[in-house]
PDB file of C-alpha atoms and ligand atoms in Angstrom:
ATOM      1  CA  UNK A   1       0.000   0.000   0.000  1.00  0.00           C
ATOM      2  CA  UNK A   2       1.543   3.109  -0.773  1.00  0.00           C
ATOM      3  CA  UNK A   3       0.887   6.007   2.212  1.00  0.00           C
ATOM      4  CA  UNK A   4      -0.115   9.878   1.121  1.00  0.00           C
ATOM      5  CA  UNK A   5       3.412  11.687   2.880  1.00  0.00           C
ATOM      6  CA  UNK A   6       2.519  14.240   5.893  1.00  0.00           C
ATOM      7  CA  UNK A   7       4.997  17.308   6.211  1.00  0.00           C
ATOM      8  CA  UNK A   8       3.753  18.942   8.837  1.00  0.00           C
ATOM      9  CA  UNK A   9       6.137  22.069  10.819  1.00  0.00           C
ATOM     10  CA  UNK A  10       5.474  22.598  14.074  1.00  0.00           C
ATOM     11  CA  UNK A  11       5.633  26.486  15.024  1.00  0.00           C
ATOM     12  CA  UNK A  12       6.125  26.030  18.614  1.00  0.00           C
ATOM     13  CA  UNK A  13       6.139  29.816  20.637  1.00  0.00           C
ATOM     14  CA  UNK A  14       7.463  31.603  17.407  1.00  0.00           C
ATOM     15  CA  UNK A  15       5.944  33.308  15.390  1.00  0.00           C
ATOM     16  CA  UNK A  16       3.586  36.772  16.447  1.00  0.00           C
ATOM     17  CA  UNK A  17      -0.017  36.725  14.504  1.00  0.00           C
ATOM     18  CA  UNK A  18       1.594  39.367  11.967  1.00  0.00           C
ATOM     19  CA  UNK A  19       4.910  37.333  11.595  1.00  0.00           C
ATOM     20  CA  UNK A  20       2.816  34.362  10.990  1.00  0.00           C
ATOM     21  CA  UNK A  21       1.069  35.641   8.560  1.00  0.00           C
ATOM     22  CA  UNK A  22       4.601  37.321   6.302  1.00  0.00           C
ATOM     23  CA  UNK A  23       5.940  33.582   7.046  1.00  0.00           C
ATOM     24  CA  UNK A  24       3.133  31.919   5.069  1.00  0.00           C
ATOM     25  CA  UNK A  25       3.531  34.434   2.346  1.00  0.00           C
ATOM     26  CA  UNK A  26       7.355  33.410   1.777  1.00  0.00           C
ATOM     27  CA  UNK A  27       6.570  29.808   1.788  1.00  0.00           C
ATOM     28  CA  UNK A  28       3.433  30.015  -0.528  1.00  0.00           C
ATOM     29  CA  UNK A  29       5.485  29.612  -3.574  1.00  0.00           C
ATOM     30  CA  UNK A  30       7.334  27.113  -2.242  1.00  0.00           C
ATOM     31  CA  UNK A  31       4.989  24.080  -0.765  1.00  0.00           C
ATOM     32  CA  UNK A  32       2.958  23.209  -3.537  1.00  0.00           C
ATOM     33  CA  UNK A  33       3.501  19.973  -3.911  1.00  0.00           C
ATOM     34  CA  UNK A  34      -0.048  17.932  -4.653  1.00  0.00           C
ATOM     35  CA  UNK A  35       1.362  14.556  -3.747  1.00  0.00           C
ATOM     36  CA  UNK A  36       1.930  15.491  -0.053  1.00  0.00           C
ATOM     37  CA  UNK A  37      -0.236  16.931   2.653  1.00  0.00           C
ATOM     38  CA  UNK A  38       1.151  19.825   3.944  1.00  0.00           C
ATOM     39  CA  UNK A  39       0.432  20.945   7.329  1.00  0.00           C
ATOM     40  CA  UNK A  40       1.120  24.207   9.516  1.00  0.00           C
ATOM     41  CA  UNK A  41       1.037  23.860  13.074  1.00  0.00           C
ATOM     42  CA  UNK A  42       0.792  27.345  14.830  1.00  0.00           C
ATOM     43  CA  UNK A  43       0.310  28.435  18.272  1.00  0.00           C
ATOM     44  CA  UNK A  44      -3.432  29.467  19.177  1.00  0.00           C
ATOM     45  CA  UNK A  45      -3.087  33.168  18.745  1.00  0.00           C
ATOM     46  CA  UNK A  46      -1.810  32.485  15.296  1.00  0.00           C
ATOM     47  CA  UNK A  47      -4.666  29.798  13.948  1.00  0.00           C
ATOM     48  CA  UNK A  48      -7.452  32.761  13.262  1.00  0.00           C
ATOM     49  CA  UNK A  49      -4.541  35.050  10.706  1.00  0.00           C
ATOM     50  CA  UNK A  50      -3.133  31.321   9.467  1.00  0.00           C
ATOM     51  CA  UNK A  51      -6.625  30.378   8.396  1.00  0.00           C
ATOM     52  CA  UNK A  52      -6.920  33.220   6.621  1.00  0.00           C
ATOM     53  CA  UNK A  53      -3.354  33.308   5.061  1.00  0.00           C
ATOM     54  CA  UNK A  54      -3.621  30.144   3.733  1.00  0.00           C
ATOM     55  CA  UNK A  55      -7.285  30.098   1.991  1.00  0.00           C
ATOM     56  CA  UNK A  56      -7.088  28.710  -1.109  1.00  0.00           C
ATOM     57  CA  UNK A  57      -3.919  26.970  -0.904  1.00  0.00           C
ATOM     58  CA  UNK A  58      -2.536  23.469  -0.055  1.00  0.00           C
ATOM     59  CA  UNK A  59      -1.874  23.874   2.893  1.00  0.00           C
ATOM     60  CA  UNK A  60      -3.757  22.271   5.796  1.00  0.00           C
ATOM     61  CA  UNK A  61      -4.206  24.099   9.678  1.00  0.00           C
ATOM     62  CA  UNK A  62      -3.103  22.739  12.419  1.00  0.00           C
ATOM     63  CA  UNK A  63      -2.668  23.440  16.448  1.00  0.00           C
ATOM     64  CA  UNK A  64      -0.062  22.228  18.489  1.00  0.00           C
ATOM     65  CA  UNK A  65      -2.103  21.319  21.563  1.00  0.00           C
ATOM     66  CA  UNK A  66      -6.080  20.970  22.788  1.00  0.00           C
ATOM     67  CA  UNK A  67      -7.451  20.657  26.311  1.00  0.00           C
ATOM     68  CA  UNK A  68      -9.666  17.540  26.814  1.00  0.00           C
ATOM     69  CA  UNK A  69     -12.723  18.514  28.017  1.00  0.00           C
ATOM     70  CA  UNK A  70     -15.302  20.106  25.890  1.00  0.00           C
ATOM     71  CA  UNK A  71     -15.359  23.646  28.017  1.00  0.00           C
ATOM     72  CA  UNK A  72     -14.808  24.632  31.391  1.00  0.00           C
ATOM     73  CA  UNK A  73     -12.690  26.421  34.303  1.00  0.00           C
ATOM     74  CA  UNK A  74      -9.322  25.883  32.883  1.00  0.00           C
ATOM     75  CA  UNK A  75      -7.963  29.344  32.391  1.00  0.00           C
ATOM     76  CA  UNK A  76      -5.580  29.359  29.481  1.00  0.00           C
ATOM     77  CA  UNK A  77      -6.456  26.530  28.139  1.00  0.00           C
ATOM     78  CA  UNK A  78      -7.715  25.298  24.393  1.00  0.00           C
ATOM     79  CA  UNK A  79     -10.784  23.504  23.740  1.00  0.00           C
ATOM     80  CA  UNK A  80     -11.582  20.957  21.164  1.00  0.00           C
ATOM     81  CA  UNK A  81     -14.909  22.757  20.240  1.00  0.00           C
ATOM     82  CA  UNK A  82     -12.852  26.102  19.850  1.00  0.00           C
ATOM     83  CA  UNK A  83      -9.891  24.518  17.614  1.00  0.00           C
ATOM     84  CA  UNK A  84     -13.200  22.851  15.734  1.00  0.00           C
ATOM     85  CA  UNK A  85     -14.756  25.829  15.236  1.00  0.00           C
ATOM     86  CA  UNK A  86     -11.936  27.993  14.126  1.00  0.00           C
ATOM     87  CA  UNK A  87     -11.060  25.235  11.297  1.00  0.00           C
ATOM     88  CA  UNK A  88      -8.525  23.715  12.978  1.00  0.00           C
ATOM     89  CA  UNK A  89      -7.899  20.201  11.162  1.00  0.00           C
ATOM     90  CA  UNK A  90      -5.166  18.556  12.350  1.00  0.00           C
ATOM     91  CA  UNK A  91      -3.751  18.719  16.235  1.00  0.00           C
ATOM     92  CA  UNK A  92      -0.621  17.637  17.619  1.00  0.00           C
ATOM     93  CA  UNK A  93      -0.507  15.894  20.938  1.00  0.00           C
ATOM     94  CA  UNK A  94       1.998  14.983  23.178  1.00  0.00           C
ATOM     95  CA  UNK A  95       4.786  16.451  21.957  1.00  0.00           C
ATOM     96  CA  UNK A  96       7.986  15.545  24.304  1.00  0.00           C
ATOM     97  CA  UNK A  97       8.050  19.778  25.118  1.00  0.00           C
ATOM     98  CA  UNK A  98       4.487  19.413  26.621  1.00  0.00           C
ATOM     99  CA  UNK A  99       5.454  16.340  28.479  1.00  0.00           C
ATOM    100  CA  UNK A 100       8.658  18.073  29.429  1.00  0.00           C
ATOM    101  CA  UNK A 101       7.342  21.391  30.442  1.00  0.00           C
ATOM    102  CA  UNK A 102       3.544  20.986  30.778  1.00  0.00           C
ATOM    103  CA  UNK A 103       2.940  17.603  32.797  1.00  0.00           C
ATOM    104  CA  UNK A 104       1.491  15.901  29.518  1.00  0.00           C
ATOM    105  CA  UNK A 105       1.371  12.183  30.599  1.00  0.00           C
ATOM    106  CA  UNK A 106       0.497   9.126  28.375  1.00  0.00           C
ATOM    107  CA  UNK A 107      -2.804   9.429  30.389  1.00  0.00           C
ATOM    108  CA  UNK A 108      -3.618  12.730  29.113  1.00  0.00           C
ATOM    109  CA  UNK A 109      -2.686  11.890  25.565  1.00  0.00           C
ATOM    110  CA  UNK A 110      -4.661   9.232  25.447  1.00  0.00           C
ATOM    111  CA  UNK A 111      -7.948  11.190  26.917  1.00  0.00           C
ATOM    112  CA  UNK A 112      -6.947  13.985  24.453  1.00  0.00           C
ATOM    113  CA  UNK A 113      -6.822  11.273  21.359  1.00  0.00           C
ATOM    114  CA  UNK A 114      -9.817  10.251  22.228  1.00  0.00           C
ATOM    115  CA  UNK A 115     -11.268  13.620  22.275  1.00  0.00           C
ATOM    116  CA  UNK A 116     -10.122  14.623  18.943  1.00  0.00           C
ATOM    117  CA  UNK A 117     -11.548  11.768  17.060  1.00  0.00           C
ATOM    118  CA  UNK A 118     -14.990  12.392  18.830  1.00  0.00           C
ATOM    119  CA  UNK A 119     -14.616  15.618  17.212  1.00  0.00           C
ATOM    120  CA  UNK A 120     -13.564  14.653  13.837  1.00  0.00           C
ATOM    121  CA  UNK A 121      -9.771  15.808  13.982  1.00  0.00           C
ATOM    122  CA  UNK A 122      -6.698  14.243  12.324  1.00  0.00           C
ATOM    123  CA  UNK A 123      -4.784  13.787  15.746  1.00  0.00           C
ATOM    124  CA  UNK A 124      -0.789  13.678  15.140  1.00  0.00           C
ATOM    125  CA  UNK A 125       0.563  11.806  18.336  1.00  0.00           C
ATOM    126  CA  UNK A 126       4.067  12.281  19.383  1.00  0.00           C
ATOM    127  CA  UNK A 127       6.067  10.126  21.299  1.00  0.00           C
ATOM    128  CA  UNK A 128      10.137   9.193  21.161  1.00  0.00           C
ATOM    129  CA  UNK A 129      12.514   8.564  24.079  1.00  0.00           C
ATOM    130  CA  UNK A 130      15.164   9.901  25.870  1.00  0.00           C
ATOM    131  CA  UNK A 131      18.983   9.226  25.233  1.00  0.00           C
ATOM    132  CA  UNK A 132      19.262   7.506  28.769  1.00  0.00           C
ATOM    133  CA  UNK A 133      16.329   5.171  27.578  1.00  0.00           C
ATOM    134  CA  UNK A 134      18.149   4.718  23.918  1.00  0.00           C
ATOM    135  CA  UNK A 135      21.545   3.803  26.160  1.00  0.00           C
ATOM    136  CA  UNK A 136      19.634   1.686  28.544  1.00  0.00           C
ATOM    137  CA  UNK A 137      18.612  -0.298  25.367  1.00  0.00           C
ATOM    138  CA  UNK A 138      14.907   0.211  26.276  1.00  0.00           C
ATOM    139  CA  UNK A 139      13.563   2.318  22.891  1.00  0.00           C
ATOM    140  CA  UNK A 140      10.830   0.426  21.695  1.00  0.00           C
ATOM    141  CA  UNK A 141       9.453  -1.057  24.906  1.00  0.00           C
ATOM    142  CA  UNK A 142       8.962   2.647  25.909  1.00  0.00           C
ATOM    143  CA  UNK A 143       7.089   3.629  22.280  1.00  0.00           C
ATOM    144  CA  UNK A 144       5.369   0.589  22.736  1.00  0.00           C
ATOM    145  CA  UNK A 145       4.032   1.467  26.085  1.00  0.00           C
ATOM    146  CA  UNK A 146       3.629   5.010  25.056  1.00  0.00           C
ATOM    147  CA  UNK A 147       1.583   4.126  22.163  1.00  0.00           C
ATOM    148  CA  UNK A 148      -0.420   1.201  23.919  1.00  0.00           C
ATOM    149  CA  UNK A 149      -1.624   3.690  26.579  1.00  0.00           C
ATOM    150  CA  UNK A 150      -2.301   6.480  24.034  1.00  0.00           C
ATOM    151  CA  UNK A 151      -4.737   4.611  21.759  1.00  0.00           C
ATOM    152  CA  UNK A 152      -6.524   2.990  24.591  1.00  0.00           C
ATOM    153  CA  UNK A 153     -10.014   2.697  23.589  1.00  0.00           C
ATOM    154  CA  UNK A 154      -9.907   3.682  19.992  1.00  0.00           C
ATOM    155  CA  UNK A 155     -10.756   1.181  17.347  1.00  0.00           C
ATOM    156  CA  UNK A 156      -9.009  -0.009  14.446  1.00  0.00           C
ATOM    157  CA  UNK A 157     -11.339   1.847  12.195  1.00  0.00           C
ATOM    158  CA  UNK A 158     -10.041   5.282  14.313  1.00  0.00           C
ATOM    159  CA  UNK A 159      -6.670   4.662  14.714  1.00  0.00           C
ATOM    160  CA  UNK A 160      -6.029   3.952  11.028  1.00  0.00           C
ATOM    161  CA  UNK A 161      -6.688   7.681  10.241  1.00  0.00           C
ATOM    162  CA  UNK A 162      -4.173   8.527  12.957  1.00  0.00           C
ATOM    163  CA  UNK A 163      -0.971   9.953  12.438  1.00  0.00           C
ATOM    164  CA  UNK A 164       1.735   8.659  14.973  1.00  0.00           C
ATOM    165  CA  UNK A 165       5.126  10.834  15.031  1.00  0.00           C
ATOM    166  CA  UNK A 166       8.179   9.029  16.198  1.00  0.00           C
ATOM    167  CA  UNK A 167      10.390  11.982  17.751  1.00  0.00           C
ATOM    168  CA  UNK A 168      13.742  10.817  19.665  1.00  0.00           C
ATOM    169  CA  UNK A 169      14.199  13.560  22.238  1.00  0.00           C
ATOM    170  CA  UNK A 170      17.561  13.814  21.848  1.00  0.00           C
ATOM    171  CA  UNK A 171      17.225  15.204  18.774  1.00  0.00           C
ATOM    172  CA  UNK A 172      14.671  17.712  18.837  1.00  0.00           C
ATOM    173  CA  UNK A 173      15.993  20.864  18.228  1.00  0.00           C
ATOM    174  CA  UNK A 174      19.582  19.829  19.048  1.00  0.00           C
ATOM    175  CA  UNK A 175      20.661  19.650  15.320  1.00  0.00           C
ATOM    176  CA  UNK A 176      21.263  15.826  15.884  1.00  0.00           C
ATOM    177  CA  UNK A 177      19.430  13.715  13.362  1.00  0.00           C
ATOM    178  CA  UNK A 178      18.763  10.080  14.337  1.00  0.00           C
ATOM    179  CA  UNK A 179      20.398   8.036  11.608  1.00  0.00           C
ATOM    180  CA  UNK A 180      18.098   7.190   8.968  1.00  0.00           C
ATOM    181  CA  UNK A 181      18.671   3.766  10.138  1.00  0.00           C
ATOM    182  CA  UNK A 182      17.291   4.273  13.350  1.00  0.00           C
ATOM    183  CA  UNK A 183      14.413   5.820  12.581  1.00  0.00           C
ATOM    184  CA  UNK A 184      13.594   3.344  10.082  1.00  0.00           C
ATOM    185  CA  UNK A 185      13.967   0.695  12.440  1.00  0.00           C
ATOM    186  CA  UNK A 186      11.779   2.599  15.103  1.00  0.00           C
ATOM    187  CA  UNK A 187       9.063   3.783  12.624  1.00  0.00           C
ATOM    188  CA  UNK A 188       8.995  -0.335  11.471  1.00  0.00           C
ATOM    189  CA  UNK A 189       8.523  -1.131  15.012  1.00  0.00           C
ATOM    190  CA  UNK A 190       5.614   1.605  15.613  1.00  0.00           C
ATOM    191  CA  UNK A 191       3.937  -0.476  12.866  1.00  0.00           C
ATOM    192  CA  UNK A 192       4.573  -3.782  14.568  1.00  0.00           C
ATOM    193  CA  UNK A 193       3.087  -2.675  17.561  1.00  0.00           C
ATOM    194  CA  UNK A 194      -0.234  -1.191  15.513  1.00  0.00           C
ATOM    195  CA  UNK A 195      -0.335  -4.343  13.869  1.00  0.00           C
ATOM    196  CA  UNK A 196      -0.180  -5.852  17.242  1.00  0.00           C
ATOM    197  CA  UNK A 197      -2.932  -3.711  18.524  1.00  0.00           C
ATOM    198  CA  UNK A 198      -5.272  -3.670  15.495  1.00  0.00           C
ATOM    199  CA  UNK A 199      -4.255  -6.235  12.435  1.00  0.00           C
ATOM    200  CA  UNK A 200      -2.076  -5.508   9.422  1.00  0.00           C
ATOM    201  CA  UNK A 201      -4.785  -3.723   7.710  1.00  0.00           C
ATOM    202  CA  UNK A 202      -4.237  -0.973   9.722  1.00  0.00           C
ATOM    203  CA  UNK A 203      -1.098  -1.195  10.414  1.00  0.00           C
ATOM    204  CA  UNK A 204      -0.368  -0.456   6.610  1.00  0.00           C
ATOM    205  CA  UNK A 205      -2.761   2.486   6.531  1.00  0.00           C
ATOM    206  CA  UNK A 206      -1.848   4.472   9.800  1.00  0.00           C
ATOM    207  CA  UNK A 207       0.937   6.795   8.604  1.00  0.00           C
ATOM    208  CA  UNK A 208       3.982   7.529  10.921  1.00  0.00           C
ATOM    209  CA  UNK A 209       6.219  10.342  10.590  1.00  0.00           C
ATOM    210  CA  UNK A 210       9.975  11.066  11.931  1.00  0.00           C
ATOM    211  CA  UNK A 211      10.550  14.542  13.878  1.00  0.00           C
ATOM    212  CA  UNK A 212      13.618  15.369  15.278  1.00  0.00           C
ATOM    213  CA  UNK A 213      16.334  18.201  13.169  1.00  0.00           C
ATOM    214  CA  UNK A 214      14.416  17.323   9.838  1.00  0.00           C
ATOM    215  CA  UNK A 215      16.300  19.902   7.597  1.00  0.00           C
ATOM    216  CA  UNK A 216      16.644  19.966   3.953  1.00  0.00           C
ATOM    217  CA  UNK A 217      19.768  17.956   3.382  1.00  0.00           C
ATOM    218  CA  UNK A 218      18.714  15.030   5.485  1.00  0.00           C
ATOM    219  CA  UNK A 219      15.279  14.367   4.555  1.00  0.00           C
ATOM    220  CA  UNK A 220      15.166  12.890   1.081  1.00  0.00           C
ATOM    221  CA  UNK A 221      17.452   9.807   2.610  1.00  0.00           C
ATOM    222  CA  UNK A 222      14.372  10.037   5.708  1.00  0.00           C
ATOM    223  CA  UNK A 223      11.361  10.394   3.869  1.00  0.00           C
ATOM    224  CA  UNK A 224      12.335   7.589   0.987  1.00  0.00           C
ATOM    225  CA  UNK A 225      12.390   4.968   4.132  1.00  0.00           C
ATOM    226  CA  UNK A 226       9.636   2.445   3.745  1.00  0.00           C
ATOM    227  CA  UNK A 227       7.853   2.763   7.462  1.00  0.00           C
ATOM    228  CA  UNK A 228       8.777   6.656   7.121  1.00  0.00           C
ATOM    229  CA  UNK A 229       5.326   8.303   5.338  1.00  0.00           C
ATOM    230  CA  UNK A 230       6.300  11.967   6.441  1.00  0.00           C
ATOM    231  CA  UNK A 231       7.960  14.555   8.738  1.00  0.00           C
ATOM    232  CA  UNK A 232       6.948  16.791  11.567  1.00  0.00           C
ATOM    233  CA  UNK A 233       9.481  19.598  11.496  1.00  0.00           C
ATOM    234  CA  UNK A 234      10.486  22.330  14.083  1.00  0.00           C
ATOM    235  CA  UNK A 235      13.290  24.909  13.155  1.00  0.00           C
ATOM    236  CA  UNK A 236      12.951  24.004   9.684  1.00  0.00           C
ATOM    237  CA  UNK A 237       9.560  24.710   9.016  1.00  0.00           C
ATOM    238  CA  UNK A 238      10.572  28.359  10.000  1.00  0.00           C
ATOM    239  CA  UNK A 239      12.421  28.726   6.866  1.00  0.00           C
ATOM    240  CA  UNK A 240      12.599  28.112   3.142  1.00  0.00           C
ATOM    241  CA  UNK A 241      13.951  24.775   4.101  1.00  0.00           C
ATOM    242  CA  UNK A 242      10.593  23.748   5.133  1.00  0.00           C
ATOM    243  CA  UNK A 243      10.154  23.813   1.017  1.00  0.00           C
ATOM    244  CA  UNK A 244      12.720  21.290   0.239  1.00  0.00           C
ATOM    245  CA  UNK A 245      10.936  19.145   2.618  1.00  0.00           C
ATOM    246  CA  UNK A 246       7.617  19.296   1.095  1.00  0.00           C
ATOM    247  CA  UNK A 247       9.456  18.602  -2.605  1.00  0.00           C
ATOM    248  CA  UNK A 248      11.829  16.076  -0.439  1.00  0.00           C
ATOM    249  CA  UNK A 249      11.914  13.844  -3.815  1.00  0.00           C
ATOM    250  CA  UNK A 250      14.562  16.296  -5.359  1.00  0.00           C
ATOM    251  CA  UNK A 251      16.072  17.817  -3.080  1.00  0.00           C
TER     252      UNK A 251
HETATM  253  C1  PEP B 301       9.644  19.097  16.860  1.00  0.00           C
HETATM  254  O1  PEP B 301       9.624  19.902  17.767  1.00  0.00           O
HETATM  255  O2  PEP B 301       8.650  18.409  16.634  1.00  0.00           O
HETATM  256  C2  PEP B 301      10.875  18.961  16.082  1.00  0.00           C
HETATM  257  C3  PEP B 301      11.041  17.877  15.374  1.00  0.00           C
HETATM  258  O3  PEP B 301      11.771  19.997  16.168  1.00  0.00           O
HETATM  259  P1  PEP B 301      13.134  20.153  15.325  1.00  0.00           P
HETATM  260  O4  PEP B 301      12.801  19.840  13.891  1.00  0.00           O
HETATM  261  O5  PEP B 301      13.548  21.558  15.531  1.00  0.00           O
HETATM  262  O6  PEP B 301      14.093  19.142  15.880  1.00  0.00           O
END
């Protein structure tokens, strides 16, 4: 089965609503590609002037968090109806910053997946580990526990339209790629454990992406990887770079 590739940047605290907007404008040009999906991820002040900047484009919107209840007394927090009705499409969740910085457990991933497919979202799940797990030899029994706890209670008919990205921590914004290698070998073993949960039909549909210093010299080798079916990209998706990415196939 041959999977649609995902480039989707992740903003993070970057860009102001007006920068936001001057940054789609310089990448216009440059990420039409009709054989990927191209997605922006922006922080919540920036979805409303992203929607807008991107009408009639390619490109897809995207937040990089959600709360997961419906509404409430949680002061400066996100909700799913308010990403929903602002057009948000995809969301990320779990990314190792808001598990660093935020408390974002497995536990809370999982209630926030669960969340996001009541709503109708395209949920983009992160998980990766830490070097001390990668030296301790323990990778993939921590993705695997990680991803067993995160799709807790969602079918396979769900999780297929999932997207699952495999970030190593250690190379998040550190400029240190994991070999294509291992992130073939981790991405293959993602599937294994979907395959595991749900049969192979799924497993071939779900699409899993690498993260973690995607930049435009590394990810042709990356993205031409058999398990790899797209990238979620930091620093890079700040620049032109993120371009190369989306047209990966000659760059
Ligand atoms: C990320 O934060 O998801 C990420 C992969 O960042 P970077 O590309 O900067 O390593």
């Amino acid at each position: 089965m041959s999977r649609r590739k995902i480039i989707a940047g992740n903003w993070k605290m970057n860009q102001t609503p007006s920068e936001a907007v001057e940054l789609v404008k310089t990448l216009a040009p440059l990420v039409q590609n009709p054989d990927v999906d191209v997605v922006y991820c922006v922080p919540a002040i920036d979805i409303i002037p992203v929607r807008e900047a991107i009408k009639g484009s390619n490109v897809r919107l995207g937040a990089e968090n959600v709360h997961f209840e419906d509404k409430g007394a949680f002061t400066g927090e996100i909700s799913p109806k308010m990403l929903k009705d602002a057009g948000v499409e995809y969301v990320i969740i779990g990314h190792s910053e808001r598990r660093q910085y935020f408390g974002e457990t497995d536990q809370t991933v999982n209630k926030k997946l669960l969340k996001l497919i009541e709503y109708g979202f395209r949920p983009i799940v992160c998980c990766g580990e830490t070097l001390e797990q990668r030296e301790a030899g323990i990778t993939m029994d921590w993705i695997n526990m990680q991803i067993k706890i995160a799709f807790s209670g969602v079918s396979a008919q769900q999780a297929k339209d999932v997207v699952i990205a495999y970030e190593p921590i250690w190379a998040i914004g550190t400029g240190k790629t994991a070999t294509t290698g291992q992130a073939e070998e981790i991405c293959g073993g993602i599937r294994r454990t979907i395959a595991g949960l749900y049969g192979e039909a799924t497993a071939e549909a779900i699409r899993i992406q690498y993260g973690g210093s995607m930049n435009a010299a590394n990810c042709k080798e990356l993205l031409s990887q058999a398990n790899i079916d797209g990238g979620l990209i930091g620093g890079a998706s700040l620049k032109p770079d993120f371009g190369t990415i989306v047209h990966y196939q000659k760059a």
